[in-house]
PDB file of C-alpha atoms in Angstrom:
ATOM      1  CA  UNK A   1       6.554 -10.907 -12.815  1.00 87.00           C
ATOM      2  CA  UNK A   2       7.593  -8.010 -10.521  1.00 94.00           C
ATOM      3  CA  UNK A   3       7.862  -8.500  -6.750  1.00 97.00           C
ATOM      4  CA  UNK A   4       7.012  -5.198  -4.697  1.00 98.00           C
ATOM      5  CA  UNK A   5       7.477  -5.213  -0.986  1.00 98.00           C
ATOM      6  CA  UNK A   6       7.386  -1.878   0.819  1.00 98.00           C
ATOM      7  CA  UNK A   7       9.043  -1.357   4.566  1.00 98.00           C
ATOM      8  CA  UNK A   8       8.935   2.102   6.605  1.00 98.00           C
ATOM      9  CA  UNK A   9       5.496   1.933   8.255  1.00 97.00           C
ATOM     10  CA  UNK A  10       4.950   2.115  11.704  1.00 97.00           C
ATOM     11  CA  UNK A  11       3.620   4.042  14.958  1.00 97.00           C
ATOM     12  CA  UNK A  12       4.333   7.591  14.760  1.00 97.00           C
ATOM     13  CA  UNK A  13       3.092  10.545  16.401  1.00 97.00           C
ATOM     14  CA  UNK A  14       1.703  13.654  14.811  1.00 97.00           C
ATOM     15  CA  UNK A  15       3.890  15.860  13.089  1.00 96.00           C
ATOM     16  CA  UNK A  16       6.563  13.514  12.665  1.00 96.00           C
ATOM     17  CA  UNK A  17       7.701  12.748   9.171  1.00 97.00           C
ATOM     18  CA  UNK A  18       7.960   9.421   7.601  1.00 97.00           C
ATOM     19  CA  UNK A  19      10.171   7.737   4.607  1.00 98.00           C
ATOM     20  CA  UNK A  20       8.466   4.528   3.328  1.00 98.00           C
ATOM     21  CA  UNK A  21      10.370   2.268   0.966  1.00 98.00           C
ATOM     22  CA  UNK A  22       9.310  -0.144  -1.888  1.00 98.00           C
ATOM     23  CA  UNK A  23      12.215  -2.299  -2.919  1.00 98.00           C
ATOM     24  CA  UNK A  24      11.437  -4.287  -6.506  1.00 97.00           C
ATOM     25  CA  UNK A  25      12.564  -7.232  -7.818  1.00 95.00           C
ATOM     26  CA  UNK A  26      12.086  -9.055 -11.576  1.00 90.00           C
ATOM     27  CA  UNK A  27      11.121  -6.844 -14.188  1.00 87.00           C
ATOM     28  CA  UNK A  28      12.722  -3.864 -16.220  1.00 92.00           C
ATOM     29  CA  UNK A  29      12.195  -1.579 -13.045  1.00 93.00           C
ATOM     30  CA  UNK A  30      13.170   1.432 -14.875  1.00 93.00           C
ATOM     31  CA  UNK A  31      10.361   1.342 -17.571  1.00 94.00           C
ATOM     32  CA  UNK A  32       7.776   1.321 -15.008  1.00 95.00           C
ATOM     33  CA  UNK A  33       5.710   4.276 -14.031  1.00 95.00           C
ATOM     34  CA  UNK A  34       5.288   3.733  -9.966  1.00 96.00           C
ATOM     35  CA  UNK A  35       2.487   4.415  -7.542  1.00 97.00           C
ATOM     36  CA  UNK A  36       1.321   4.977  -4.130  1.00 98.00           C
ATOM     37  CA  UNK A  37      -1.984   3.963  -2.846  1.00 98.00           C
ATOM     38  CA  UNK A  38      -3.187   4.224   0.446  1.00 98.00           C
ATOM     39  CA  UNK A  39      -6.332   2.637   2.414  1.00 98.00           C
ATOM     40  CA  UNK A  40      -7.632   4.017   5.576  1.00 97.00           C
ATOM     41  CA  UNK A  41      -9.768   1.703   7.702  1.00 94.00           C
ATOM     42  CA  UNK A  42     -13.260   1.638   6.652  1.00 95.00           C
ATOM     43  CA  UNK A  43     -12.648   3.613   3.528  1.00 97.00           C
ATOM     44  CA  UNK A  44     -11.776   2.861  -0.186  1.00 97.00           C
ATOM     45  CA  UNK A  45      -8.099   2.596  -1.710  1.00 97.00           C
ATOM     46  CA  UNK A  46      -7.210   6.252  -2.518  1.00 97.00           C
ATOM     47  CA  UNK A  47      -4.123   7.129  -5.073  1.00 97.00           C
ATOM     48  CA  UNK A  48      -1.283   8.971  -3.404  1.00 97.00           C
ATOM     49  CA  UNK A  49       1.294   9.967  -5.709  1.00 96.00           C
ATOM     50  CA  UNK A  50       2.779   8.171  -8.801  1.00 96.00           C
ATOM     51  CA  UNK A  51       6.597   8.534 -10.863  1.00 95.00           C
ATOM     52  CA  UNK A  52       6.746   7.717 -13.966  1.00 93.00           C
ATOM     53  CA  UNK A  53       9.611   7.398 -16.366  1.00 91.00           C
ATOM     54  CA  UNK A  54       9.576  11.302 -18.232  1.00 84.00           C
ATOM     55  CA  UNK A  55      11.978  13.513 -18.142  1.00 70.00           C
ATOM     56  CA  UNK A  56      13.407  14.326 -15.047  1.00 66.00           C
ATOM     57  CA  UNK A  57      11.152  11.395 -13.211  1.00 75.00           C
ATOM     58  CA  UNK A  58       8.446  13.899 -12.637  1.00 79.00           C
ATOM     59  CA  UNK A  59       6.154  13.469  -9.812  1.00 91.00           C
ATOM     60  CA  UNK A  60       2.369  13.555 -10.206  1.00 92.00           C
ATOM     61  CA  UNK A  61      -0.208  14.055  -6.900  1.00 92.00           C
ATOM     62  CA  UNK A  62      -3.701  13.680  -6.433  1.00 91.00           C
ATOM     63  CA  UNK A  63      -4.665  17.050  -5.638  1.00 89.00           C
ATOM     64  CA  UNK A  64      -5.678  16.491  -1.969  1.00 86.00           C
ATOM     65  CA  UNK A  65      -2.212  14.978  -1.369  1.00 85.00           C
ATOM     66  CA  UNK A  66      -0.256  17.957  -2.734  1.00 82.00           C
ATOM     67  CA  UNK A  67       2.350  19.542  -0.425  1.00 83.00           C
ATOM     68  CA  UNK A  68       1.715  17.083   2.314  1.00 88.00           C
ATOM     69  CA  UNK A  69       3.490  13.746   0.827  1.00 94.00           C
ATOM     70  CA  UNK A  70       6.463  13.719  -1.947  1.00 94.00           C
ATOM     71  CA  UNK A  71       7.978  10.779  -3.983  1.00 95.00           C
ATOM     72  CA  UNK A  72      10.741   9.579  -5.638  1.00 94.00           C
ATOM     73  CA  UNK A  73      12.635   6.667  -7.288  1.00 95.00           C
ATOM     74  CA  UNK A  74      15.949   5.641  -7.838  1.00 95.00           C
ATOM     75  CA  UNK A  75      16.240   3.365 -10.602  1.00 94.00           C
ATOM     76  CA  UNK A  76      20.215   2.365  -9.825  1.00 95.00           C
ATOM     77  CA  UNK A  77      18.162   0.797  -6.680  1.00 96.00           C
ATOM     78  CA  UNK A  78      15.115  -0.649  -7.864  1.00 96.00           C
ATOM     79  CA  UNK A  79      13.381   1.529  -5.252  1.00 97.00           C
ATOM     80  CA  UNK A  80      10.526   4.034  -4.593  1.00 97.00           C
ATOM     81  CA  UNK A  81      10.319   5.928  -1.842  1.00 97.00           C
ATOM     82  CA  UNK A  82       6.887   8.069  -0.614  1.00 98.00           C
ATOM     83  CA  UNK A  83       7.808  11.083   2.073  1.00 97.00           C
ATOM     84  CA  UNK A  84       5.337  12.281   4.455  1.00 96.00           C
ATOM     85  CA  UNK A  85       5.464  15.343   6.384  1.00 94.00           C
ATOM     86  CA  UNK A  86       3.388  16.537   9.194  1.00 95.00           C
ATOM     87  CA  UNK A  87       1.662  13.355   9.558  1.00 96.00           C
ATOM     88  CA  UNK A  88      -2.006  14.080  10.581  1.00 96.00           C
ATOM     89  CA  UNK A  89      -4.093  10.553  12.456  1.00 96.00           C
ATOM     90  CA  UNK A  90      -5.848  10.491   9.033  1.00 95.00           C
ATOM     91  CA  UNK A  91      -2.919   9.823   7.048  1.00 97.00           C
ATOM     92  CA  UNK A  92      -3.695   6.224   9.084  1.00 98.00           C
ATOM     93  CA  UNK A  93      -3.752   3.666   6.662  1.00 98.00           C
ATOM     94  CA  UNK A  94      -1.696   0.650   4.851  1.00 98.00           C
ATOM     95  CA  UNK A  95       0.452   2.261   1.917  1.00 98.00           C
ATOM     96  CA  UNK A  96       0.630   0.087  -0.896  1.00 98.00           C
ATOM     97  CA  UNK A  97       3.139   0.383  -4.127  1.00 98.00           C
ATOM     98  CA  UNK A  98       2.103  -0.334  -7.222  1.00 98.00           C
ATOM     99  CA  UNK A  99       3.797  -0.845 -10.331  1.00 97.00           C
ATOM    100  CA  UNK A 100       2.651   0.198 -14.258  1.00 96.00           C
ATOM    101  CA  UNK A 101       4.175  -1.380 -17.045  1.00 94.00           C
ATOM    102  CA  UNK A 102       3.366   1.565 -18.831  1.00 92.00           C
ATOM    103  CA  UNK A 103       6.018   4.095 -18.015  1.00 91.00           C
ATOM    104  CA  UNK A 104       4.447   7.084 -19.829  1.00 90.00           C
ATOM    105  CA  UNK A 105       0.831   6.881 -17.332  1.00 90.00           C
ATOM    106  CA  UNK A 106      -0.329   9.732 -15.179  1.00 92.00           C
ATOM    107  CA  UNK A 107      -3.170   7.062 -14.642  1.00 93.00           C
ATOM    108  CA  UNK A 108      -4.421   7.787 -10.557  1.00 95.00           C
ATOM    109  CA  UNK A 109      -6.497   4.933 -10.882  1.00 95.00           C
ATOM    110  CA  UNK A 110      -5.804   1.304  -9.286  1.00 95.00           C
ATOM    111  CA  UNK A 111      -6.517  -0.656 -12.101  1.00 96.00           C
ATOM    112  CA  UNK A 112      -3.984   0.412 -14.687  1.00 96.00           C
ATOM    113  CA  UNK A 113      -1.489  -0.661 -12.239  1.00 97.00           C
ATOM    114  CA  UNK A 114      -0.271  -4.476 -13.349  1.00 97.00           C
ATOM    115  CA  UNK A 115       1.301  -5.078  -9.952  1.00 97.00           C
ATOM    116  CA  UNK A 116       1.411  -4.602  -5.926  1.00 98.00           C
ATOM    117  CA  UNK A 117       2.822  -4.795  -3.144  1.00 98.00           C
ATOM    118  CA  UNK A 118       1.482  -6.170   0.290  1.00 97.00           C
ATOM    119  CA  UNK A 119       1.284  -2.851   2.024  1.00 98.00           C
ATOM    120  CA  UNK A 120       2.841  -1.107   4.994  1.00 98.00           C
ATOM    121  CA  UNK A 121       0.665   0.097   7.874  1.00 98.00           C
ATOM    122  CA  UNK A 122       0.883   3.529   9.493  1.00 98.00           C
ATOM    123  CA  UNK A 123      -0.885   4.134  12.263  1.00 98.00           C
ATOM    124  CA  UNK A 124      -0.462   8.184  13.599  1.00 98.00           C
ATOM    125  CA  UNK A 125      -1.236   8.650  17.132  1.00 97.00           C
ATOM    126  CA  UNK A 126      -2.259  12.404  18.106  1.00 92.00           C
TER     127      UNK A 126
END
């Protein structure tokens, strides 16, 4: 079993950047392909950005979120981080991490992802 809890989230204002953590524990951490989700109020769980374990831990975006939010994970840590620049009041939402025990996926979809965290709320104020 893999315990995910992600820290970072706050009140920010627009145009500030953010760093949001998600600290693991149990599991073979490295092996894992990681993921950010993100749910708005009122709207569904969107994918944000994922790492998996290639070559080079490359990154992979939902288009929409390209150039605006970046990721990365450090395995000596058992932690992913998800930047966000130029925060915008719709980037509003609880950020959730989710872990794949499939470290090859590019999956951007919720339910190829065997575990979660509880989510971090950011809340942008313009």
């Amino acid at each position: 079993q893999v315990h995910l809890v992600e820290s970072g989230g706050g009140l920010v204002q627009a145009g500030d950047s953010l760093r949001l953590s998600c600290a693991a524990a149990g599991g073979t951490f490295s092996t894992m392909t990681l993921g950010w989700f993100r749910q708005a109020p009122g709207k569904e769980r969107e994918f944000v950005a994922g790492v998996n374990t290639w070559h080079r831990r490359s990154a992979y975006f939902a288009d929409s979120m390209r150039g605006h939010f970046a990721t990365f994970r450090d395995d000596d840590k058992n932690t992913v981080y998800l930047y966000i620049d130029s925060l915008k009041p719709e980037d509003t939402a609880v950020y959730y991490c989710a872990a794949d025990d499939n470290g090859n996926s590019q999956s951007q979809y919720g339910g190829d992802f065997d575990y979660w965290g509880q989510g971090t709320r950011v809340t942008v104020s313009s």
